[in-house]
Amino acid sequence: MSNTSLATLPSTDRSDVTARLRDALLGASFSADGLLDLLGASAYAALARSETVPALRATRGDTPLETLVRLFLLQQPVRHVRVADVLPVQDCLEGGWLTRTGGDEVAATVDVRPFGGPGGEDWFIVSDLGCAVGGAGGIGSHDERVVLGVGGASTTLAGVTVRTPVASALDLGTGSGIQALHAAQHATRVTATDVNPRALHITALTLALSGAPGADLREGSLFEPVGEQTYDLIVSNPPFVISPGARLTYRDGGMGGDDLCRALVQGAGAHLNEGGYAQFLANWQHVEGEDWQDRLRSWVPRDCDAWVVQREVQDVMQYAELWLRDAGDHRSDPVGYQTRYDAWLDEFETRKVRAVGFGWITLRKSGAAQPSVVVEEWPHPVEQPLGETVRAHFDRVDYLRAHDDAALLAGHFKLAGEIVQEQVGLPGAEDPEHVVLRQNRGMRRATRVDTVGAGFAGVCDGQLSAGRILDAIAQLIGEDPVLLRDRTPAQIRLLIEQGFLEPAG
């Protein structure tokens, strides 16, 4: 990575310059849609893989958009006179967005990347040069102060976050500010923290350049910067990588094993308002002789419901290789790569770690006497955004907690949207071996049901109570309705819990 990645950042005091820069970018169609139109799908996808040659070929003209792509995305010096046709170049030089490179050329001091907001907003994510995922230089800095742009982890967290209007939100470990930017759309007050003061500066730039309200920016680790304050929403894409040491602040937790993620989850309950959500991405260890699900359950605060989803598991060798390559060690220092690889394996061996899991953790402060803690593995495709799916999960938890079997049988239900039924069996067989209900939205779950469960779900339209439906099924199959009412509520509960059935009204 070029040393210019840690050049002096643009000023946050020149809001007039930032506003004019935003107007100029939008005027040149420097947006997510504009980039796709200019580059085409193939070159656009190549840029996301840090391959810049197709984008360079697509920007050989003199249009304003081509100039901006070369300047801010490809980080190429551009002639002063050419930039002056597109941007208020003198203001940008004085405000620190651009710098002279000698001769008659100027260059960007930061990466500015268009990002489409969930409501069609035109946002711009600021990061250090070469540190945007898909940026001109790719990621591979050994300087712990760098601030990365938006990557897959960032967009995953943004997608799973519950987006109901709230009074206050906390983005813990804000980085380039993408979570704070999302939160600003539905939170009256946003606080953003980071151990890296450079990240706080860049978050301020991201918010300002995106036309979003500013945030309360605080420096420090974990919950230390906010004292005893509480929030309606807490989000964090923390430095969750489990590594020997804290070489890279933007990704390495700096605590032993998965202690940072554990501390984050355990501390969240004390900083949530009643009914508030805390949502994190995390890594956790799979330790020899220990159930990983029990490990995660032990993290959950006593007054919170929780939903933990493990999306991926890597053995320790795969895990070490992934993050050593992320830092570019395999290219820049082959001897050091081997030494660090050994150190990672030594660390895992000492802790008896056999694999590392990755996923998302959602807490909701319920104060329930018997909190619901669901820990599951779900490596299958899902449909983002999942924020509404997450909120609905906890609504169903509340419903099931408040309804015993008698109340359940008196309830009215309807089949959730876009559920299909699959019958599995040998060709020509009179009856299927089993029946599967499958969701085409959200988590895209599939669950096996018996004949009664399939028949029950198929007729749930909110008109008849569950008990009356079971009575009708009992008559059709010649079973004692009392016995059927006795054995079926567990299956109904599962269908509600997994989102196949919804309470009507």
Short mmCIF file of C-alpha atoms in Angstrom, two decimals:
data_model
loop_
_atom_site.label_atom_id
_atom_site.label_comp_id
_atom_site.label_asym_id
_atom_site.label_seq_id
_atom_site.Cartn_x
_atom_site.Cartn_y
_atom_site.Cartn_z
CA MET A 1 0.00 0.00 0.00
CA SER A 2 1.19 3.49 -0.78
CA ASN A 3 2.33 5.64 2.13
CA THR A 4 -0.13 8.27 0.91
CA SER A 5 -2.87 6.13 2.47
CA LEU A 6 -2.00 7.77 5.80
CA ALA A 7 -1.77 11.29 4.46
CA THR A 8 -3.48 14.13 6.32
CA LEU A 9 -7.23 13.65 6.09
CA PRO A 10 -9.66 16.21 4.67
CA SER A 11 -10.86 18.82 7.11
CA THR A 12 -14.17 18.23 8.88
CA ASP A 13 -14.47 21.95 9.59
CA ARG A 14 -15.07 22.90 5.96
CA SER A 15 -18.69 21.79 5.61
CA ASP A 16 -19.11 24.22 2.72
CA VAL A 17 -16.43 22.39 0.73
CA THR A 18 -17.94 18.98 1.55
CA ALA A 19 -21.38 20.16 0.40
CA ARG A 20 -20.00 21.48 -2.89
CA LEU A 21 -18.03 18.26 -3.40
CA ARG A 22 -21.17 16.18 -2.85
CA ASP A 23 -23.13 18.28 -5.34
CA ALA A 24 -20.37 17.88 -7.91
CA LEU A 25 -20.18 14.11 -7.44
CA LEU A 26 -23.93 13.72 -7.83
CA GLY A 27 -23.95 16.08 -10.80
CA ALA A 28 -21.51 13.78 -12.58
CA SER A 29 -23.59 10.66 -11.76
CA PHE A 30 -20.84 9.39 -9.46
CA SER A 31 -23.23 6.91 -7.84
CA ALA A 32 -23.60 3.15 -7.53
CA ASP A 33 -25.93 3.08 -10.53
CA GLY A 34 -23.73 5.46 -12.48
CA LEU A 35 -20.67 3.25 -11.93
CA LEU A 36 -22.51 0.16 -13.10
CA ASP A 37 -23.68 1.96 -16.23
CA LEU A 38 -20.18 3.24 -17.00
CA LEU A 39 -18.13 0.15 -16.23
CA GLY A 40 -20.57 -2.59 -17.16
CA ALA A 41 -21.30 -5.61 -15.00
CA SER A 42 -18.03 -7.45 -15.72
CA ALA A 43 -15.65 -4.55 -15.00
CA TYR A 44 -17.75 -3.57 -11.97
CA ALA A 45 -17.43 -7.10 -10.59
CA ALA A 46 -13.71 -7.17 -11.37
CA LEU A 47 -13.20 -3.97 -9.35
CA ALA A 48 -14.87 -5.71 -6.39
CA ARG A 49 -12.11 -8.34 -6.71
CA SER A 50 -9.43 -5.60 -6.64
CA GLU A 51 -8.79 -6.07 -10.37
CA THR A 52 -8.49 -2.59 -11.82
CA VAL A 53 -7.44 -3.18 -15.43
CA PRO A 54 -11.02 -3.47 -16.79
CA ALA A 55 -12.03 -0.27 -14.98
CA LEU A 56 -8.95 1.54 -16.27
CA ARG A 57 -9.85 0.49 -19.82
CA ALA A 58 -13.43 1.67 -19.31
CA THR A 59 -12.35 5.13 -18.15
CA ARG A 60 -10.02 6.19 -20.94
CA GLY A 61 -12.34 8.99 -22.05
CA ASP A 62 -12.75 12.54 -20.77
CA THR A 63 -16.26 12.48 -19.31
CA PRO A 64 -16.76 13.87 -15.79
CA LEU A 65 -17.69 10.42 -14.45
CA GLU A 66 -14.57 8.79 -15.93
CA THR A 67 -12.45 11.51 -14.33
CA LEU A 68 -13.98 10.88 -10.90
CA VAL A 69 -13.61 7.11 -11.15
CA ARG A 70 -9.93 7.44 -11.99
CA LEU A 71 -9.40 9.99 -9.24
CA PHE A 72 -11.28 8.52 -6.27
CA LEU A 73 -11.74 4.81 -7.05
CA LEU A 74 -8.64 3.94 -9.07
CA GLN A 75 -6.47 6.50 -7.27
CA GLN A 76 -4.76 7.72 -10.41
CA PRO A 77 -3.27 11.22 -10.69
CA VAL A 78 -5.39 13.32 -13.04
CA ARG A 79 -4.49 16.57 -14.79
CA HIS A 80 -5.55 19.65 -12.81
CA VAL A 81 -7.37 21.19 -15.75
CA ARG A 82 -9.41 18.03 -16.28
CA VAL A 83 -10.46 17.85 -12.63
CA ALA A 84 -11.33 21.56 -12.62
CA ASP A 85 -14.04 20.82 -15.19
CA VAL A 86 -15.76 18.50 -12.71
CA LEU A 87 -14.95 19.58 -9.15
CA PRO A 88 -14.37 22.84 -7.26
CA VAL A 89 -10.72 21.86 -7.40
CA GLN A 90 -9.24 24.76 -5.45
CA ASP A 91 -11.74 24.26 -2.62
CA CYS A 92 -10.96 20.53 -2.60
CA LEU A 93 -7.23 21.25 -2.42
CA GLU A 94 -7.70 23.69 0.46
CA GLY A 95 -10.14 21.34 2.20
CA GLY A 96 -7.73 18.42 1.94
CA TRP A 97 -9.74 16.15 -0.38
CA LEU A 98 -7.11 16.52 -3.11
CA THR A 99 -3.36 17.06 -3.15
CA ARG A 100 -0.92 18.19 -5.81
CA THR A 101 1.39 15.44 -7.06
CA GLY A 102 3.80 17.60 -8.98
CA GLY A 103 3.53 19.15 -12.37
CA ASP A 104 -0.06 19.81 -13.37
CA GLU A 105 -1.66 16.77 -11.71
CA VAL A 106 -3.75 16.25 -8.58
CA ALA A 107 -4.61 13.09 -6.64
CA ALA A 108 -7.17 12.06 -4.06
CA THR A 109 -6.13 11.87 -0.40
CA VAL A 110 -8.86 9.33 0.46
CA ASP A 111 -10.92 6.69 -1.29
CA VAL A 112 -14.47 7.91 -1.93
CA ARG A 113 -16.83 5.11 -2.94
CA PRO A 114 -20.48 5.51 -4.00
CA PHE A 115 -22.88 3.36 -1.98
CA GLY A 116 -26.60 2.95 -2.53
CA GLY A 117 -28.63 3.33 0.66
CA PRO A 118 -31.59 1.04 1.45
CA GLY A 119 -34.07 3.69 0.40
CA GLY A 120 -32.21 4.65 -2.77
CA GLU A 121 -30.06 7.26 -1.03
CA ASP A 122 -26.80 8.30 -2.69
CA TRP A 123 -24.12 7.79 -0.06
CA PHE A 124 -20.33 8.01 -0.19
CA ILE A 125 -18.10 5.84 1.98
CA VAL A 126 -14.72 7.34 2.78
CA SER A 127 -11.71 5.15 3.62
CA ASP A 128 -7.95 5.23 3.42
CA LEU A 129 -6.42 4.86 -0.03
CA GLY A 130 -6.16 1.24 -1.08
CA CYS A 131 -8.36 0.13 1.85
CA ALA A 132 -11.76 -0.02 0.20
CA VAL A 133 -12.79 -3.59 -0.46
CA GLY A 134 -12.34 -3.79 -4.19
CA GLY A 135 -10.15 -0.69 -4.05
CA ALA A 136 -7.34 0.07 -6.41
CA GLY A 137 -4.69 -1.37 -4.14
CA GLY A 138 -6.70 -4.06 -2.42
CA ILE A 139 -6.37 -4.65 1.31
CA GLY A 140 -2.97 -5.55 2.62
CA SER A 141 -1.75 -2.83 4.91
CA HIS A 142 0.54 -3.53 7.84
CA ASP A 143 -0.25 -0.13 9.38
CA GLU A 144 -2.70 -0.59 12.22
CA ARG A 145 -4.07 2.95 11.82
CA VAL A 146 -5.66 2.43 8.42
CA VAL A 147 -9.43 2.58 8.06
CA LEU A 148 -11.10 0.11 5.74
CA GLY A 149 -14.10 0.74 3.56
CA VAL A 150 -17.23 -1.36 3.22
CA GLY A 151 -16.87 -5.12 2.82
CA GLY A 152 -18.99 -8.21 3.02
CA ALA A 153 -19.03 -8.19 6.82
CA SER A 154 -20.20 -4.56 6.90
CA THR A 155 -23.06 -5.14 4.49
CA THR A 156 -24.06 -8.36 6.28
CA LEU A 157 -24.43 -6.53 9.59
CA ALA A 158 -26.30 -3.66 7.95
CA GLY A 159 -28.68 -6.18 6.38
CA VAL A 160 -29.51 -8.09 9.57
CA THR A 161 -29.99 -4.97 11.72
CA VAL A 162 -33.53 -4.22 12.91
CA ARG A 163 -34.54 -0.88 11.38
CA THR A 164 -37.45 0.27 13.55
CA PRO A 165 -37.38 4.00 14.49
CA VAL A 166 -35.47 4.56 17.75
CA ALA A 167 -34.40 7.48 19.88
CA SER A 168 -30.78 6.41 20.28
CA ALA A 169 -28.28 4.13 18.56
CA LEU A 170 -24.66 3.20 19.27
CA ASP A 171 -22.20 2.10 16.57
CA LEU A 172 -19.36 0.50 18.53
CA GLY A 173 -16.13 0.30 16.50
CA THR A 174 -17.46 2.47 13.69
CA GLY A 175 -14.54 2.21 11.22
CA SER A 176 -15.53 4.10 8.08
CA GLY A 177 -18.98 4.88 9.50
CA ILE A 178 -21.25 2.66 7.40
CA GLN A 179 -23.28 1.39 10.39
CA ALA A 180 -23.62 4.91 11.81
CA LEU A 181 -24.79 6.07 8.38
CA HIS A 182 -27.52 3.42 8.30
CA ALA A 183 -28.51 4.17 11.90
CA ALA A 184 -28.83 7.88 11.15
CA GLN A 185 -31.79 7.08 8.89
CA HIS A 186 -33.96 5.79 11.75
CA ALA A 187 -32.34 6.95 15.00
CA THR A 188 -32.79 10.44 16.43
CA ARG A 189 -29.37 10.36 18.08
CA VAL A 190 -26.34 8.32 16.92
CA THR A 191 -23.17 7.76 18.91
CA ALA A 192 -20.14 6.22 17.18
CA THR A 193 -16.99 4.98 18.93
CA ASP A 194 -13.60 3.62 17.89
CA VAL A 195 -10.17 3.08 19.43
CA ASN A 196 -8.67 4.63 16.30
CA PRO A 197 -9.13 8.44 16.19
CA ARG A 198 -8.50 8.30 12.46
CA ALA A 199 -11.64 6.15 12.10
CA LEU A 200 -13.71 8.75 13.94
CA HIS A 201 -12.43 11.44 11.58
CA ILE A 202 -13.29 9.31 8.54
CA THR A 203 -16.74 8.53 9.93
CA ALA A 204 -17.38 12.27 10.18
CA LEU A 205 -16.35 12.60 6.52
CA THR A 206 -18.59 9.70 5.45
CA LEU A 207 -21.62 11.19 7.21
CA ALA A 208 -21.02 14.71 5.91
CA LEU A 209 -20.31 13.69 2.32
CA SER A 210 -23.43 11.46 2.36
CA GLY A 211 -25.63 14.34 3.50
CA ALA A 212 -26.45 12.61 6.81
CA PRO A 213 -26.68 14.18 10.28
CA GLY A 214 -23.49 14.15 12.28
CA ALA A 215 -22.88 11.65 15.10
CA ASP A 216 -21.55 11.96 18.63
CA LEU A 217 -18.00 10.63 18.06
CA ARG A 218 -16.09 9.15 21.02
CA GLU A 219 -12.67 7.54 21.23
CA GLY A 220 -12.13 4.39 23.27
CA SER A 221 -12.53 0.61 23.53
CA LEU A 222 -15.72 -1.39 23.96
CA PHE A 223 -18.26 0.43 26.18
CA GLU A 224 -15.70 2.61 28.00
CA PRO A 225 -16.42 5.75 25.92
CA VAL A 226 -20.17 5.75 26.75
CA GLY A 227 -19.97 5.17 30.49
CA GLU A 228 -23.34 4.02 31.81
CA GLN A 229 -25.41 5.39 28.93
CA THR A 230 -28.09 3.15 27.43
CA TYR A 231 -29.42 2.85 23.90
CA ASP A 232 -32.32 1.45 21.92
CA LEU A 233 -29.98 -0.08 19.34
CA ILE A 234 -26.34 -1.17 19.56
CA VAL A 235 -24.51 -2.42 16.47
CA SER A 236 -20.91 -3.53 16.10
CA ASN A 237 -18.71 -5.06 13.44
CA PRO A 238 -15.81 -5.39 15.89
CA PRO A 239 -12.19 -6.44 15.27
CA PHE A 240 -13.25 -10.04 15.82
CA VAL A 241 -10.30 -11.88 14.30
CA ILE A 242 -8.81 -14.39 16.77
CA SER A 243 -5.07 -13.93 16.42
CA PRO A 244 -1.85 -14.09 18.46
CA GLY A 245 -1.48 -10.42 19.35
CA ALA A 246 -3.08 -7.24 18.01
CA ARG A 247 -0.98 -6.42 14.99
CA LEU A 248 -3.79 -4.79 13.00
CA THR A 249 -6.21 -2.68 15.02
CA TYR A 250 -8.91 -2.71 12.34
CA ARG A 251 -9.34 -6.50 12.54
CA ASP A 252 -7.47 -8.11 15.51
CA GLY A 253 -9.28 -8.11 18.83
CA GLY A 254 -6.15 -7.84 20.96
CA MET A 255 -7.58 -10.03 23.72
CA GLY A 256 -6.96 -13.72 24.24
CA GLY A 257 -8.96 -16.03 21.98
CA ASP A 258 -12.54 -14.84 21.48
CA ASP A 259 -12.57 -12.77 24.69
CA LEU A 260 -13.25 -9.49 22.89
CA CYS A 261 -16.46 -10.80 21.30
CA ARG A 262 -17.48 -12.37 24.61
CA ALA A 263 -16.89 -9.09 26.49
CA LEU A 264 -18.86 -7.18 23.87
CA VAL A 265 -21.89 -9.49 24.13
CA GLN A 266 -21.79 -9.80 27.91
CA GLY A 267 -21.52 -6.03 28.36
CA ALA A 268 -24.31 -5.12 25.97
CA GLY A 269 -27.19 -5.91 28.32
CA ALA A 270 -26.24 -3.13 30.75
CA HIS A 271 -26.28 -0.60 27.89
CA LEU A 272 -29.64 -1.53 26.35
CA ASN A 273 -32.95 0.11 27.07
CA GLU A 274 -35.91 -2.19 27.70
CA GLY A 275 -36.92 -3.74 24.37
CA GLY A 276 -33.69 -2.59 22.73
CA TYR A 277 -31.59 -4.65 20.32
CA ALA A 278 -27.84 -5.28 20.22
CA GLN A 279 -26.52 -6.85 17.01
CA PHE A 280 -22.97 -8.01 16.34
CA LEU A 281 -20.81 -9.94 13.96
CA ALA A 282 -18.43 -12.25 15.81
CA ASN A 283 -15.95 -15.10 15.71
CA TRP A 284 -15.94 -17.82 18.36
CA GLN A 285 -13.71 -20.73 19.19
CA HIS A 286 -14.64 -24.39 18.85
CA VAL A 287 -12.70 -25.82 21.78
CA GLU A 288 -11.92 -29.50 22.20
CA GLY A 289 -14.28 -31.11 24.71
CA GLU A 290 -16.66 -28.13 24.75
CA ASP A 291 -19.99 -27.66 22.97
CA TRP A 292 -19.69 -24.48 20.91
CA GLN A 293 -23.40 -23.75 21.39
CA ASP A 294 -23.04 -23.89 25.17
CA ARG A 295 -20.06 -21.55 24.85
CA LEU A 296 -22.22 -18.98 23.07
CA ARG A 297 -25.12 -19.40 25.48
CA SER A 298 -22.79 -18.56 28.37
CA TRP A 299 -22.12 -15.16 26.78
CA VAL A 300 -25.76 -14.01 26.79
CA PRO A 301 -26.74 -11.50 29.52
CA ARG A 302 -29.38 -12.87 31.91
CA ASP A 303 -32.00 -10.24 31.04
CA CYS A 304 -31.78 -10.70 27.26
CA ASP A 305 -33.30 -12.98 24.67
CA ALA A 306 -30.78 -14.02 22.04
CA TRP A 307 -30.59 -15.44 18.55
CA VAL A 308 -27.14 -16.65 17.49
CA VAL A 309 -26.59 -17.89 13.94
CA GLN A 310 -23.36 -19.62 12.94
CA ARG A 311 -22.88 -19.03 9.21
CA GLU A 312 -19.47 -20.60 8.64
CA VAL A 313 -16.84 -22.77 10.35
CA GLN A 314 -13.17 -23.00 9.38
CA ASP A 315 -10.52 -25.30 10.74
CA VAL A 316 -7.60 -23.49 12.36
CA MET A 317 -5.33 -23.84 9.32
CA GLN A 318 -7.89 -22.37 6.94
CA TYR A 319 -8.54 -19.58 9.41
CA ALA A 320 -4.88 -18.64 9.84
CA GLU A 321 -4.31 -18.69 6.08
CA LEU A 322 -7.36 -16.48 5.45
CA TRP A 323 -6.20 -13.67 7.71
CA LEU A 324 -2.50 -13.91 6.90
CA ARG A 325 -3.40 -13.53 3.23
CA ASP A 326 -5.78 -10.70 4.11
CA ALA A 327 -2.76 -8.81 5.44
CA GLY A 328 -0.72 -9.64 2.32
CA ASP A 329 1.94 -11.50 4.31
CA HIS A 330 2.19 -14.28 1.73
CA ARG A 331 3.26 -11.75 -0.91
CA SER A 332 5.40 -9.27 1.02
CA ASP A 333 7.27 -11.44 3.52
CA PRO A 334 7.33 -15.22 2.84
CA VAL A 335 9.63 -15.94 5.79
CA GLY A 336 7.54 -13.82 8.11
CA TYR A 337 4.43 -15.54 6.76
CA GLN A 338 5.73 -18.92 7.91
CA THR A 339 6.72 -17.56 11.31
CA ARG A 340 3.32 -15.96 11.86
CA TYR A 341 1.52 -19.09 10.61
CA ASP A 342 3.41 -21.10 13.24
CA ALA A 343 2.49 -18.56 15.91
CA TRP A 344 -1.23 -18.84 15.06
CA LEU A 345 -1.14 -22.63 15.21
CA ASP A 346 0.79 -22.52 18.50
CA GLU A 347 -1.85 -20.21 19.96
CA PHE A 348 -4.71 -22.44 18.85
CA GLU A 349 -2.95 -25.55 20.11
CA THR A 350 -2.39 -23.99 23.54
CA ARG A 351 -6.09 -23.11 23.78
CA LYS A 352 -7.19 -26.50 22.36
CA VAL A 353 -9.04 -24.72 19.56
CA ARG A 354 -9.98 -26.99 16.66
CA ALA A 355 -12.03 -24.58 14.54
CA VAL A 356 -13.42 -21.04 14.47
CA GLY A 357 -17.04 -20.13 13.82
CA PHE A 358 -18.37 -16.95 12.24
CA GLY A 359 -21.85 -15.53 12.40
CA TRP A 360 -24.17 -12.94 13.84
CA ILE A 361 -25.50 -12.44 17.35
CA THR A 362 -28.69 -10.55 18.19
CA LEU A 363 -29.73 -9.66 21.74
CA ARG A 364 -33.03 -8.13 22.78
CA LYS A 365 -33.46 -6.85 26.31
CA SER A 366 -36.70 -8.47 27.45
CA GLY A 367 -36.27 -8.89 31.18
CA ALA A 368 -38.09 -12.21 30.84
CA ALA A 369 -37.95 -14.63 33.73
CA GLN A 370 -37.04 -17.36 31.27
CA PRO A 371 -35.15 -15.76 28.37
CA SER A 372 -35.20 -17.42 24.97
CA VAL A 373 -31.68 -18.25 23.74
CA VAL A 374 -31.58 -19.83 20.29
CA VAL A 375 -28.14 -20.91 19.03
CA GLU A 376 -28.15 -22.59 15.63
CA GLU A 377 -26.02 -23.37 12.60
CA TRP A 378 -27.38 -22.10 9.30
CA PRO A 379 -24.79 -22.12 6.47
CA HIS A 380 -27.46 -22.04 3.74
CA PRO A 381 -28.33 -19.07 1.50
CA VAL A 382 -30.54 -16.37 3.00
CA GLU A 383 -32.30 -13.35 1.55
CA GLN A 384 -30.97 -10.00 2.68
CA PRO A 385 -32.01 -7.65 4.15
CA LEU A 386 -33.00 -9.72 7.19
CA GLY A 387 -33.77 -6.96 9.68
CA GLU A 388 -37.51 -7.55 9.52
CA THR A 389 -36.94 -11.32 9.79
CA VAL A 390 -34.90 -10.75 12.96
CA ARG A 391 -37.57 -8.51 14.49
CA ALA A 392 -40.29 -11.04 13.63
CA HIS A 393 -38.28 -13.81 15.31
CA PHE A 394 -38.44 -12.02 18.64
CA ASP A 395 -42.11 -11.16 18.16
CA ARG A 396 -42.76 -14.88 17.82
CA VAL A 397 -40.67 -15.55 20.94
CA ASP A 398 -42.95 -13.19 22.87
CA TYR A 399 -46.08 -14.84 21.47
CA LEU A 400 -44.99 -18.38 22.29
CA ARG A 401 -43.83 -17.37 25.76
CA ALA A 402 -47.25 -15.86 26.49
CA HIS A 403 -49.33 -18.80 25.16
CA ASP A 404 -49.52 -22.21 26.79
CA ASP A 405 -50.88 -25.18 24.83
CA ALA A 406 -54.50 -24.36 25.65
CA ALA A 407 -54.08 -20.78 24.46
CA LEU A 408 -52.27 -22.03 21.36
CA LEU A 409 -55.17 -24.30 20.41
CA ALA A 410 -57.58 -21.39 20.85
CA GLY A 411 -55.45 -19.19 18.59
CA HIS A 412 -55.92 -18.42 14.91
CA PHE A 413 -53.03 -18.70 12.48
CA LYS A 414 -52.19 -18.10 8.85
CA LEU A 415 -49.50 -19.51 6.59
CA ALA A 416 -46.61 -17.10 6.07
CA GLY A 417 -45.99 -15.73 2.60
CA GLU A 418 -44.18 -17.68 -0.11
CA ILE A 419 -44.21 -21.09 1.59
CA VAL A 420 -44.17 -24.11 -0.69
CA GLN A 421 -44.76 -27.78 0.07
CA GLU A 422 -42.53 -30.52 -1.30
CA GLN A 423 -43.43 -34.20 -1.19
CA VAL A 424 -40.48 -36.57 -1.22
CA GLY A 425 -40.75 -40.23 -2.07
CA LEU A 426 -40.03 -42.92 -4.63
CA PRO A 427 -41.52 -42.42 -8.12
CA GLY A 428 -44.93 -44.04 -8.38
CA ALA A 429 -45.36 -44.48 -4.63
CA GLU A 430 -48.90 -43.92 -3.42
CA ASP A 431 -47.80 -41.85 -0.42
CA PRO A 432 -44.73 -39.64 0.06
CA GLU A 433 -42.01 -40.72 2.45
CA HIS A 434 -42.11 -37.30 4.01
CA VAL A 435 -43.41 -33.76 3.43
CA VAL A 436 -41.22 -30.65 3.56
CA LEU A 437 -42.36 -27.05 3.98
CA ARG A 438 -39.90 -24.56 2.48
CA GLN A 439 -39.61 -20.78 2.74
CA ASN A 440 -38.64 -18.74 -0.30
CA ARG A 441 -37.93 -15.57 1.69
CA GLY A 442 -35.88 -14.52 4.71
CA MET A 443 -33.95 -17.40 6.26
CA ARG A 444 -35.27 -19.76 3.56
CA ARG A 445 -35.77 -22.54 6.05
CA ALA A 446 -37.06 -26.00 5.28
CA THR A 447 -38.69 -28.26 7.84
CA ARG A 448 -40.08 -31.77 7.68
CA VAL A 449 -43.67 -32.23 8.84
CA ASP A 450 -45.97 -35.21 9.17
CA THR A 451 -49.33 -35.55 7.42
CA VAL A 452 -51.14 -33.75 10.21
CA GLY A 453 -48.64 -30.87 10.23
CA ALA A 454 -48.84 -30.46 6.46
CA GLY A 455 -52.63 -30.58 6.50
CA PHE A 456 -52.80 -28.13 9.39
CA ALA A 457 -50.48 -25.59 7.76
CA GLY A 458 -52.29 -25.91 4.44
CA VAL A 459 -55.67 -24.80 5.82
CA CYS A 460 -54.46 -22.04 8.17
CA ASP A 461 -56.03 -18.86 6.82
CA GLY A 462 -56.94 -17.17 10.10
CA GLN A 463 -60.60 -18.21 10.01
CA LEU A 464 -60.68 -21.26 12.28
CA SER A 465 -58.91 -21.79 15.59
CA ALA A 466 -56.09 -24.32 15.73
CA GLY A 467 -58.23 -26.63 17.88
CA ARG A 468 -61.12 -26.68 15.43
CA ILE A 469 -58.74 -27.41 12.54
CA LEU A 470 -57.28 -30.35 14.46
CA ASP A 471 -60.74 -31.66 15.23
CA ALA A 472 -61.57 -31.62 11.51
CA ILE A 473 -58.30 -33.39 10.67
CA ALA A 474 -58.97 -36.02 13.37
CA GLN A 475 -62.33 -36.78 11.80
CA LEU A 476 -60.75 -37.12 8.34
CA ILE A 477 -58.00 -39.53 9.45
CA GLY A 478 -60.08 -41.39 11.98
CA GLU A 479 -58.03 -40.37 15.04
CA ASP A 480 -59.22 -39.49 18.53
CA PRO A 481 -59.45 -35.65 18.53
CA VAL A 482 -58.38 -35.46 22.17
CA LEU A 483 -55.20 -37.39 21.47
CA LEU A 484 -54.49 -35.28 18.39
CA ARG A 485 -54.96 -32.05 20.36
CA ASP A 486 -52.57 -33.43 22.94
CA ARG A 487 -49.69 -34.35 20.64
CA THR A 488 -49.82 -31.58 18.00
CA PRO A 489 -49.05 -28.31 19.89
CA ALA A 490 -45.30 -29.07 19.90
CA GLN A 491 -45.32 -29.23 16.10
CA ILE A 492 -47.40 -26.04 15.89
CA ARG A 493 -44.93 -24.28 18.18
CA LEU A 494 -42.04 -25.29 15.95
CA LEU A 495 -43.82 -24.00 12.84
CA ILE A 496 -44.48 -20.68 14.58
CA GLU A 497 -40.95 -20.44 15.97
CA GLN A 498 -39.40 -20.97 12.54
CA GLY A 499 -41.74 -18.52 10.82
CA PHE A 500 -43.92 -20.89 8.79
CA LEU A 501 -47.07 -19.89 10.67
CA GLU A 502 -48.05 -16.45 11.93
CA PRO A 503 -50.67 -15.48 14.52
CA ALA A 504 -53.64 -14.01 12.65
CA GLY A 505 -54.55 -10.53 13.79
#
